[in-house]
PDB file of N, CA, C and O in Angstrom:
ATOM      1  N   MET A   1      99.750  99.490 112.334  1.00 89.00           N
ATOM      2  CA  MET A   1      99.034  98.695 111.003  1.00 89.00           C
ATOM      3  C   MET A   1      98.811 100.221 110.482  1.00 89.00           C
ATOM      4  O   MET A   1      98.223 101.323 110.798  1.00 89.00           O
ATOM      5  N   ARG A   2      99.106 100.193 109.242  1.00 93.00           N
ATOM      6  CA  ARG A   2      99.017 101.048 108.054  1.00 93.00           C
ATOM      7  C   ARG A   2      97.374 101.451 107.645  1.00 93.00           C
ATOM      8  O   ARG A   2      96.816 100.461 107.134  1.00 93.00           O
ATOM      9  N   THR A   3      97.367 102.439 107.479  1.00 96.00           N
ATOM     10  CA  THR A   3      95.922 102.816 106.893  1.00 96.00           C
ATOM     11  C   THR A   3      95.919 102.833 105.430  1.00 96.00           C
ATOM     12  O   THR A   3      96.759 104.200 105.105  1.00 96.00           O
ATOM     13  N   VAL A   4      94.656 102.507 104.428  1.00 95.00           N
ATOM     14  CA  VAL A   4      95.267 103.079 102.822  1.00 95.00           C
ATOM     15  C   VAL A   4      93.840 103.218 102.784  1.00 95.00           C
ATOM     16  O   VAL A   4      92.710 103.094 103.079  1.00 95.00           O
ATOM     17  N   THR A   5      93.576 104.610 101.863  1.00 94.00           N
ATOM     18  CA  THR A   5      92.722 105.090 101.192  1.00 94.00           C
ATOM     19  C   THR A   5      92.743 104.778  99.678  1.00 94.00           C
ATOM     20  O   THR A   5      93.415 104.976  99.045  1.00 94.00           O
ATOM     21  N   VAL A   6      91.509 104.218  99.128  1.00 91.00           N
ATOM     22  CA  VAL A   6      91.202 103.973  97.983  1.00 91.00           C
ATOM     23  C   VAL A   6      90.365 104.911  97.396  1.00 91.00           C
ATOM     24  O   VAL A   6      89.131 105.345  98.169  1.00 91.00           O
ATOM     25  N   GLN A   7      90.412 105.811  96.240  1.00 89.00           N
ATOM     26  CA  GLN A   7      89.196 106.867  95.856  1.00 89.00           C
ATOM     27  C   GLN A   7      89.034 106.285  94.451  1.00 89.00           C
ATOM     28  O   GLN A   7      89.724 106.038  93.460  1.00 89.00           O
ATOM     29  N   LEU A   8      87.923 105.886  94.166  1.00 86.00           N
ATOM     30  CA  LEU A   8      87.021 105.516  92.708  1.00 86.00           C
ATOM     31  C   LEU A   8      86.334 106.749  92.275  1.00 86.00           C
ATOM     32  O   LEU A   8      85.619 107.446  92.963  1.00 86.00           O
ATOM     33  N   ARG A   9      87.000 106.818  91.386  1.00 86.00           N
ATOM     34  CA  ARG A   9      86.064 107.637  90.488  1.00 86.00           C
ATOM     35  C   ARG A   9      85.687 107.555  88.954  1.00 86.00           C
ATOM     36  O   ARG A   9      86.468 107.289  88.048  1.00 86.00           O
ATOM     37  N   ALA A  10      84.496 107.278  88.996  1.00 84.00           N
ATOM     38  CA  ALA A  10      83.713 106.622  88.312  1.00 84.00           C
ATOM     39  C   ALA A  10      83.662 107.416  86.645  1.00 84.00           C
ATOM     40  O   ALA A  10      83.452 106.975  85.492  1.00 84.00           O
ATOM     41  N   ASP A  11      83.677 108.744  87.128  1.00 87.00           N
ATOM     42  CA  ASP A  11      83.680 109.625  85.524  1.00 87.00           C
ATOM     43  C   ASP A  11      84.754 109.456  84.826  1.00 87.00           C
ATOM     44  O   ASP A  11      85.061 110.111  83.653  1.00 87.00           O
ATOM     45  N   ASP A  12      86.095 109.052  85.566  1.00 86.00           N
ATOM     46  CA  ASP A  12      87.406 108.817  84.363  1.00 86.00           C
ATOM     47  C   ASP A  12      87.675 107.613  84.217  1.00 86.00           C
ATOM     48  O   ASP A  12      88.042 106.709  84.613  1.00 86.00           O
ATOM     49  N   GLU A  13      86.815 107.523  82.751  1.00 83.00           N
ATOM     50  CA  GLU A  13      87.186 106.523  81.843  1.00 83.00           C
ATOM     51  C   GLU A  13      88.555 106.134  81.266  1.00 83.00           C
ATOM     52  O   GLU A  13      89.187 107.337  80.622  1.00 83.00           O
ATOM     53  N   ILE A  14      89.342 105.363  81.535  1.00 85.00           N
ATOM     54  CA  ILE A  14      90.506 105.098  80.779  1.00 85.00           C
ATOM     55  C   ILE A  14      90.454 103.975  79.606  1.00 85.00           C
ATOM     56  O   ILE A  14      91.576 104.059  79.036  1.00 85.00           O
ATOM     57  N   GLY A  15      89.487 103.348  79.376  1.00 86.00           N
ATOM     58  CA  GLY A  15      89.363 102.698  78.750  1.00 86.00           C
ATOM     59  C   GLY A  15      88.294 101.588  78.091  1.00 86.00           C
ATOM     60  O   GLY A  15      87.349 101.520  79.856  1.00 86.00           O
ATOM     61  N   THR A  16      88.045 100.764  77.649  1.00 87.00           N
ATOM     62  CA  THR A  16      87.174  99.307  77.322  1.00 87.00           C
ATOM     63  C   THR A  16      87.666  98.326  78.145  1.00 87.00           C
ATOM     64  O   THR A  16      88.889  98.028  77.748  1.00 87.00           O
ATOM     65  N   THR A  17      86.675  97.402  78.478  1.00 83.00           N
ATOM     66  CA  THR A  17      87.539  96.235  78.779  1.00 83.00           C
ATOM     67  C   THR A  17      86.796  95.048  77.886  1.00 83.00           C
ATOM     68  O   THR A  17      85.696  95.035  76.973  1.00 83.00           O
ATOM     69  N   ASP A  18      87.612  94.364  77.223  1.00 80.00           N
ATOM     70  CA  ASP A  18      87.296  93.272  76.494  1.00 80.00           C
ATOM     71  C   ASP A  18      86.623  92.379  76.728  1.00 80.00           C
ATOM     72  O   ASP A  18      86.871  91.673  77.810  1.00 80.00           O
ATOM     73  N   ARG A  19      85.608  92.044  75.972  1.00 73.00           N
ATOM     74  CA  ARG A  19      84.925  91.119  75.979  1.00 73.00           C
ATOM     75  C   ARG A  19      85.209  89.549  76.477  1.00 73.00           C
ATOM     76  O   ARG A  19      84.944  89.002  76.943  1.00 73.00           O
ATOM     77  N   ARG A  20      86.361  89.201  75.808  1.00 73.00           N
ATOM     78  CA  ARG A  20      86.985  88.000  75.628  1.00 73.00           C
ATOM     79  C   ARG A  20      87.452  87.997  77.422  1.00 73.00           C
ATOM     80  O   ARG A  20      87.450  86.512  77.963  1.00 73.00           O
ATOM     81  N   LEU A  21      87.331  88.954  78.081  1.00 76.00           N
ATOM     82  CA  LEU A  21      87.726  88.493  79.522  1.00 76.00           C
ATOM     83  C   LEU A  21      86.546  87.971  80.548  1.00 76.00           C
ATOM     84  O   LEU A  21      87.151  87.079  81.504  1.00 76.00           O
ATOM     85  N   PHE A  22      85.274  87.797  79.756  1.00 72.00           N
ATOM     86  CA  PHE A  22      83.929  87.296  80.474  1.00 72.00           C
ATOM     87  C   PHE A  22      83.650  86.233  79.704  1.00 72.00           C
ATOM     88  O   PHE A  22      83.204  86.103  78.768  1.00 72.00           O
ATOM     89  N   GLY A  23      84.037  84.978  80.287  1.00 70.00           N
ATOM     90  CA  GLY A  23      84.039  83.764  79.873  1.00 70.00           C
ATOM     91  C   GLY A  23      83.565  82.884  80.808  1.00 70.00           C
ATOM     92  O   GLY A  23      82.630  83.085  81.858  1.00 70.00           O
ATOM     93  N   ALA A  24      82.840  81.572  81.010  1.00 70.00           N
ATOM     94  CA  ALA A  24      82.248  80.873  81.444  1.00 70.00           C
ATOM     95  C   ALA A  24      83.039  79.014  81.282  1.00 70.00           C
ATOM     96  O   ALA A  24      83.649  78.956  80.245  1.00 70.00           O
ATOM     97  N   PHE A  25      82.947  78.587  82.066  1.00 69.00           N
ATOM     98  CA  PHE A  25      83.865  77.276  82.444  1.00 69.00           C
ATOM     99  C   PHE A  25      82.457  76.069  82.686  1.00 69.00           C
ATOM    100  O   PHE A  25      82.031  76.233  83.498  1.00 69.00           O
ATOM    101  N   ILE A  26      82.748  75.082  81.575  1.00 72.00           N
ATOM    102  CA  ILE A  26      81.448  74.357  81.699  1.00 72.00           C
ATOM    103  C   ILE A  26      81.823  72.943  82.236  1.00 72.00           C
ATOM    104  O   ILE A  26      83.025  72.641  81.484  1.00 72.00           O
ATOM    105  N   GLU A  27      81.473  72.293  83.147  1.00 71.00           N
ATOM    106  CA  GLU A  27      81.973  71.163  83.746  1.00 71.00           C
ATOM    107  C   GLU A  27      81.012  69.791  83.176  1.00 71.00           C
ATOM    108  O   GLU A  27      80.004  69.975  82.684  1.00 71.00           O
ATOM    109  N   HIS A  28      81.833  68.824  83.229  1.00 67.00           N
ATOM    110  CA  HIS A  28      81.298  67.434  82.719  1.00 67.00           C
ATOM    111  C   HIS A  28      80.757  66.859  83.609  1.00 67.00           C
ATOM    112  O   HIS A  28      80.557  66.026  84.144  1.00 67.00           O
ATOM    113  N   LEU A  29      79.245  67.489  83.945  1.00 68.00           N
ATOM    114  CA  LEU A  29      78.577  67.010  84.786  1.00 68.00           C
ATOM    115  C   LEU A  29      77.330  66.682  84.017  1.00 68.00           C
ATOM    116  O   LEU A  29      76.450  67.346  83.156  1.00 68.00           O
ATOM    117  N   GLY A  30      76.632  65.223  84.027  1.00 71.00           N
ATOM    118  CA  GLY A  30      75.443  64.914  83.332  1.00 71.00           C
ATOM    119  C   GLY A  30      75.959  65.101  82.074  1.00 71.00           C
ATOM    120  O   GLY A  30      76.711  64.612  81.315  1.00 71.00           O
ATOM    121  N   ARG A  31      75.062  65.713  81.261  1.00 71.00           N
ATOM    122  CA  ARG A  31      74.870  66.131  79.654  1.00 71.00           C
ATOM    123  C   ARG A  31      75.019  67.162  79.627  1.00 71.00           C
ATOM    124  O   ARG A  31      74.744  67.633  78.339  1.00 71.00           O
ATOM    125  N   CYS A  32      75.786  67.676  79.838  1.00 71.00           N
ATOM    126  CA  CYS A  32      75.971  69.504  79.806  1.00 71.00           C
ATOM    127  C   CYS A  32      76.933  69.546  78.627  1.00 71.00           C
ATOM    128  O   CYS A  32      76.566  70.438  77.777  1.00 71.00           O
ATOM    129  N   VAL A  33      77.979  68.917  78.563  1.00 73.00           N
ATOM    130  CA  VAL A  33      78.788  69.279  77.172  1.00 73.00           C
ATOM    131  C   VAL A  33      78.074  68.441  76.405  1.00 73.00           C
ATOM    132  O   VAL A  33      77.657  68.660  75.370  1.00 73.00           O
ATOM    133  N   TYR A  34      78.228  67.134  76.226  1.00 75.00           N
ATOM    134  CA  TYR A  34      78.020  66.158  74.963  1.00 75.00           C
ATOM    135  C   TYR A  34      76.610  65.853  75.378  1.00 75.00           C
ATOM    136  O   TYR A  34      75.817  65.437  76.209  1.00 75.00           O
ATOM    137  N   SER A  35      75.740  66.426  74.417  1.00 76.00           N
ATOM    138  CA  SER A  35      74.544  66.151  73.747  1.00 76.00           C
ATOM    139  C   SER A  35      73.577  67.508  74.867  1.00 76.00           C
ATOM    140  O   SER A  35      72.762  67.398  75.032  1.00 76.00           O
ATOM    141  N   GLY A  36      74.492  68.384  74.993  1.00 79.00           N
ATOM    142  CA  GLY A  36      74.168  69.801  75.627  1.00 79.00           C
ATOM    143  C   GLY A  36      74.759  71.028  74.583  1.00 79.00           C
ATOM    144  O   GLY A  36      73.707  71.033  73.712  1.00 79.00           O
ATOM    145  N   ILE A  37      76.008  71.276  74.857  1.00 82.00           N
ATOM    146  CA  ILE A  37      76.643  72.610  73.811  1.00 82.00           C
ATOM    147  C   ILE A  37      76.924  71.747  73.069  1.00 82.00           C
ATOM    148  O   ILE A  37      77.391  72.634  72.021  1.00 82.00           O
ATOM    149  N   PHE A  38      77.480  70.422  72.980  1.00 86.00           N
ATOM    150  CA  PHE A  38      78.320  70.036  71.786  1.00 86.00           C
ATOM    151  C   PHE A  38      77.359  68.861  71.471  1.00 86.00           C
ATOM    152  O   PHE A  38      77.225  67.566  72.142  1.00 86.00           O
ATOM    153  N   GLU A  39      76.917  69.106  70.048  1.00 88.00           N
ATOM    154  CA  GLU A  39      76.049  67.918  69.478  1.00 88.00           C
ATOM    155  C   GLU A  39      76.394  67.845  67.960  1.00 88.00           C
ATOM    156  O   GLU A  39      75.555  68.764  67.395  1.00 88.00           O
ATOM    157  N   PRO A  40      77.274  67.211  67.435  1.00 91.00           N
ATOM    158  CA  PRO A  40      77.522  67.846  66.181  1.00 91.00           C
ATOM    159  C   PRO A  40      76.482  67.579  64.962  1.00 91.00           C
ATOM    160  O   PRO A  40      76.310  67.986  63.930  1.00 91.00           O
ATOM    161  N   GLY A  41      75.749  66.391  65.416  1.00 91.00           N
ATOM    162  CA  GLY A  41      74.068  66.190  64.276  1.00 91.00           C
ATOM    163  C   GLY A  41      73.432  66.905  64.583  1.00 91.00           C
ATOM    164  O   GLY A  41      72.088  66.954  63.716  1.00 91.00           O
ATOM    165  N   HIS A  42      73.048  67.749  65.568  1.00 91.00           N
ATOM    166  CA  HIS A  42      71.675  68.359  65.927  1.00 91.00           C
ATOM    167  C   HIS A  42      71.639  69.690  64.513  1.00 91.00           C
ATOM    168  O   HIS A  42      72.791  70.117  64.066  1.00 91.00           O
ATOM    169  N   SER A  43      70.476  69.953  64.267  1.00 93.00           N
ATOM    170  CA  SER A  43      70.153  71.190  63.160  1.00 93.00           C
ATOM    171  C   SER A  43      70.898  72.254  63.618  1.00 93.00           C
ATOM    172  O   SER A  43      71.407  72.808  62.782  1.00 93.00           O
ATOM    173  N   THR A  44      70.928  72.738  64.908  1.00 91.00           N
ATOM    174  CA  THR A  44      71.294  74.065  65.138  1.00 91.00           C
ATOM    175  C   THR A  44      73.510  74.373  65.231  1.00 91.00           C
ATOM    176  O   THR A  44      73.829  74.981  65.571  1.00 91.00           O
ATOM    177  N   ALA A  45      74.036  72.809  65.052  1.00 92.00           N
ATOM    178  CA  ALA A  45      75.121  73.090  65.453  1.00 92.00           C
ATOM    179  C   ALA A  45      75.877  73.893  64.108  1.00 92.00           C
ATOM    180  O   ALA A  45      75.615  73.389  63.212  1.00 92.00           O
ATOM    181  N   ASP A  46      77.081  74.008  64.487  1.00 91.00           N
ATOM    182  CA  ASP A  46      77.649  74.912  63.713  1.00 91.00           C
ATOM    183  C   ASP A  46      78.655  73.681  63.206  1.00 91.00           C
ATOM    184  O   ASP A  46      78.420  72.660  63.078  1.00 91.00           O
ATOM    185  N   SER A  47      79.718  74.188  62.643  1.00 93.00           N
ATOM    186  CA  SER A  47      80.700  73.458  61.280  1.00 93.00           C
ATOM    187  C   SER A  47      81.665  72.763  62.495  1.00 93.00           C
ATOM    188  O   SER A  47      82.277  71.568  61.847  1.00 93.00           O
ATOM    189  N   HIS A  48      81.497  73.036  63.380  1.00 91.00           N
ATOM    190  CA  HIS A  48      82.514  72.295  64.532  1.00 91.00           C
ATOM    191  C   HIS A  48      81.841  71.526  65.484  1.00 91.00           C
ATOM    192  O   HIS A  48      82.212  70.867  66.606  1.00 91.00           O
ATOM    193  N   GLY A  49      80.309  71.495  65.477  1.00 90.00           N
ATOM    194  CA  GLY A  49      79.557  70.877  66.369  1.00 90.00           C
ATOM    195  C   GLY A  49      78.697  71.457  67.523  1.00 90.00           C
ATOM    196  O   GLY A  49      78.172  70.806  68.077  1.00 90.00           O
ATOM    197  N   PHE A  50      78.968  72.727  67.576  1.00 86.00           N
ATOM    198  CA  PHE A  50      78.706  73.255  68.846  1.00 86.00           C
ATOM    199  C   PHE A  50      77.248  73.699  68.627  1.00 86.00           C
ATOM    200  O   PHE A  50      76.805  74.555  67.575  1.00 86.00           O
ATOM    201  N   ARG A  51      76.508  73.735  69.546  1.00 87.00           N
ATOM    202  CA  ARG A  51      74.932  74.124  69.039  1.00 87.00           C
ATOM    203  C   ARG A  51      75.047  75.477  69.334  1.00 87.00           C
ATOM    204  O   ARG A  51      75.398  76.152  70.127  1.00 87.00           O
ATOM    205  N   ARG A  52      74.599  76.687  68.657  1.00 84.00           N
ATOM    206  CA  ARG A  52      74.230  77.580  68.829  1.00 84.00           C
ATOM    207  C   ARG A  52      73.321  78.078  69.124  1.00 84.00           C
ATOM    208  O   ARG A  52      72.709  79.296  69.710  1.00 84.00           O
ATOM    209  N   ASP A  53      72.269  77.369  69.340  1.00 85.00           N
ATOM    210  CA  ASP A  53      70.843  77.873  70.120  1.00 85.00           C
ATOM    211  C   ASP A  53      70.917  77.906  71.388  1.00 85.00           C
ATOM    212  O   ASP A  53      70.260  78.334  72.378  1.00 85.00           O
ATOM    213  N   VAL A  54      71.755  77.079  72.414  1.00 79.00           N
ATOM    214  CA  VAL A  54      72.151  77.152  73.299  1.00 79.00           C
ATOM    215  C   VAL A  54      72.573  78.445  74.225  1.00 79.00           C
ATOM    216  O   VAL A  54      71.924  78.508  75.329  1.00 79.00           O
ATOM    217  N   PRO A  55      73.657  78.999  73.785  1.00 73.00           N
ATOM    218  CA  PRO A  55      74.094  80.115  74.626  1.00 73.00           C
ATOM    219  C   PRO A  55      72.663  81.262  74.498  1.00 73.00           C
ATOM    220  O   PRO A  55      72.436  82.083  75.162  1.00 73.00           O
ATOM    221  N   GLU A  56      71.994  81.151  73.481  1.00 75.00           N
ATOM    222  CA  GLU A  56      70.967  82.174  73.005  1.00 75.00           C
ATOM    223  C   GLU A  56      69.756  82.226  73.937  1.00 75.00           C
ATOM    224  O   GLU A  56      69.190  82.531  74.809  1.00 75.00           O
ATOM    225  N   LYS A  57      69.611  80.408  74.266  1.00 75.00           N
ATOM    226  CA  LYS A  57      68.503  80.552  75.417  1.00 75.00           C
ATOM    227  C   LYS A  57      69.059  80.414  77.062  1.00 75.00           C
ATOM    228  O   LYS A  57      68.152  80.891  77.893  1.00 75.00           O
ATOM    229  N   LEU A  58      70.246  80.355  76.822  1.00 70.00           N
ATOM    230  CA  LEU A  58      70.862  80.813  78.770  1.00 70.00           C
ATOM    231  C   LEU A  58      70.818  82.214  78.769  1.00 70.00           C
ATOM    232  O   LEU A  58      71.177  82.592  79.910  1.00 70.00           O
ATOM    233  N   HIS A  59      70.647  82.967  77.796  1.00 64.00           N
ATOM    234  CA  HIS A  59      71.173  84.531  77.992  1.00 64.00           C
ATOM    235  C   HIS A  59      72.353  84.839  78.705  1.00 64.00           C
ATOM    236  O   HIS A  59      72.361  85.463  79.224  1.00 64.00           O
ATOM    237  N   CYS A  60      73.376  84.129  78.596  1.00 63.00           N
ATOM    238  CA  CYS A  60      74.733  84.497  79.109  1.00 63.00           C
ATOM    239  C   CYS A  60      75.600  85.414  78.509  1.00 63.00           C
ATOM    240  O   CYS A  60      76.304  85.973  79.356  1.00 63.00           O
ATOM    241  N   GLY A  61      75.306  85.556  77.313  1.00 63.00           N
ATOM    242  CA  GLY A  61      76.359  86.614  76.487  1.00 63.00           C
ATOM    243  C   GLY A  61      77.550  86.285  76.814  1.00 63.00           C
ATOM    244  O   GLY A  61      78.754  87.296  76.734  1.00 63.00           O
ATOM    245  N   THR A  62      78.252  85.318  77.070  1.00 65.00           N
ATOM    246  CA  THR A  62      79.836  84.853  77.071  1.00 65.00           C
ATOM    247  C   THR A  62      80.352  85.147  75.819  1.00 65.00           C
ATOM    248  O   THR A  62      79.464  84.101  75.012  1.00 65.00           O
ATOM    249  N   SER A  63      81.594  85.354  75.866  1.00 63.00           N
ATOM    250  CA  SER A  63      82.146  85.119  74.128  1.00 63.00           C
ATOM    251  C   SER A  63      82.835  83.757  73.954  1.00 63.00           C
ATOM    252  O   SER A  63      83.485  83.508  73.389  1.00 63.00           O
ATOM    253  N   LEU A  64      83.218  83.128  75.617  1.00 65.00           N
ATOM    254  CA  LEU A  64      84.118  82.235  75.679  1.00 65.00           C
ATOM    255  C   LEU A  64      83.814  81.191  76.394  1.00 65.00           C
ATOM    256  O   LEU A  64      83.449  81.575  77.436  1.00 65.00           O
ATOM    257  N   ILE A  65      83.413  80.017  75.637  1.00 67.00           N
ATOM    258  CA  ILE A  65      83.229  78.944  76.746  1.00 67.00           C
ATOM    259  C   ILE A  65      84.083  77.814  76.781  1.00 67.00           C
ATOM    260  O   ILE A  65      84.838  77.202  75.888  1.00 67.00           O
ATOM    261  N   ALA A  66      84.805  77.547  77.924  1.00 66.00           N
ATOM    262  CA  ALA A  66      85.675  76.114  78.270  1.00 66.00           C
ATOM    263  C   ALA A  66      85.405  75.146  79.018  1.00 66.00           C
ATOM    264  O   ALA A  66      84.689  75.243  79.842  1.00 66.00           O
ATOM    265  N   TRP A  67      85.862  74.155  78.492  1.00 62.00           N
ATOM    266  CA  TRP A  67      85.605  72.934  79.751  1.00 62.00           C
ATOM    267  C   TRP A  67      86.972  71.811  79.301  1.00 62.00           C
ATOM    268  O   TRP A  67      87.779  72.328  78.876  1.00 62.00           O
TER     269      TRP A  67
END
């Protein structure tokens, strides 16, 4: 059996991570999508029908939500 050694050097920054890599997947459970994050007639919905108040209330900070 071979032994492998990994050395982490937190002080050596090589770049930044794109925020689009951190997203969320929303399941069609209950009313999570429709009448949840997607509600075209809602007062806080954008031009595509997505409610802008939901991510703010969840404090999730995701840049991408897929379902």
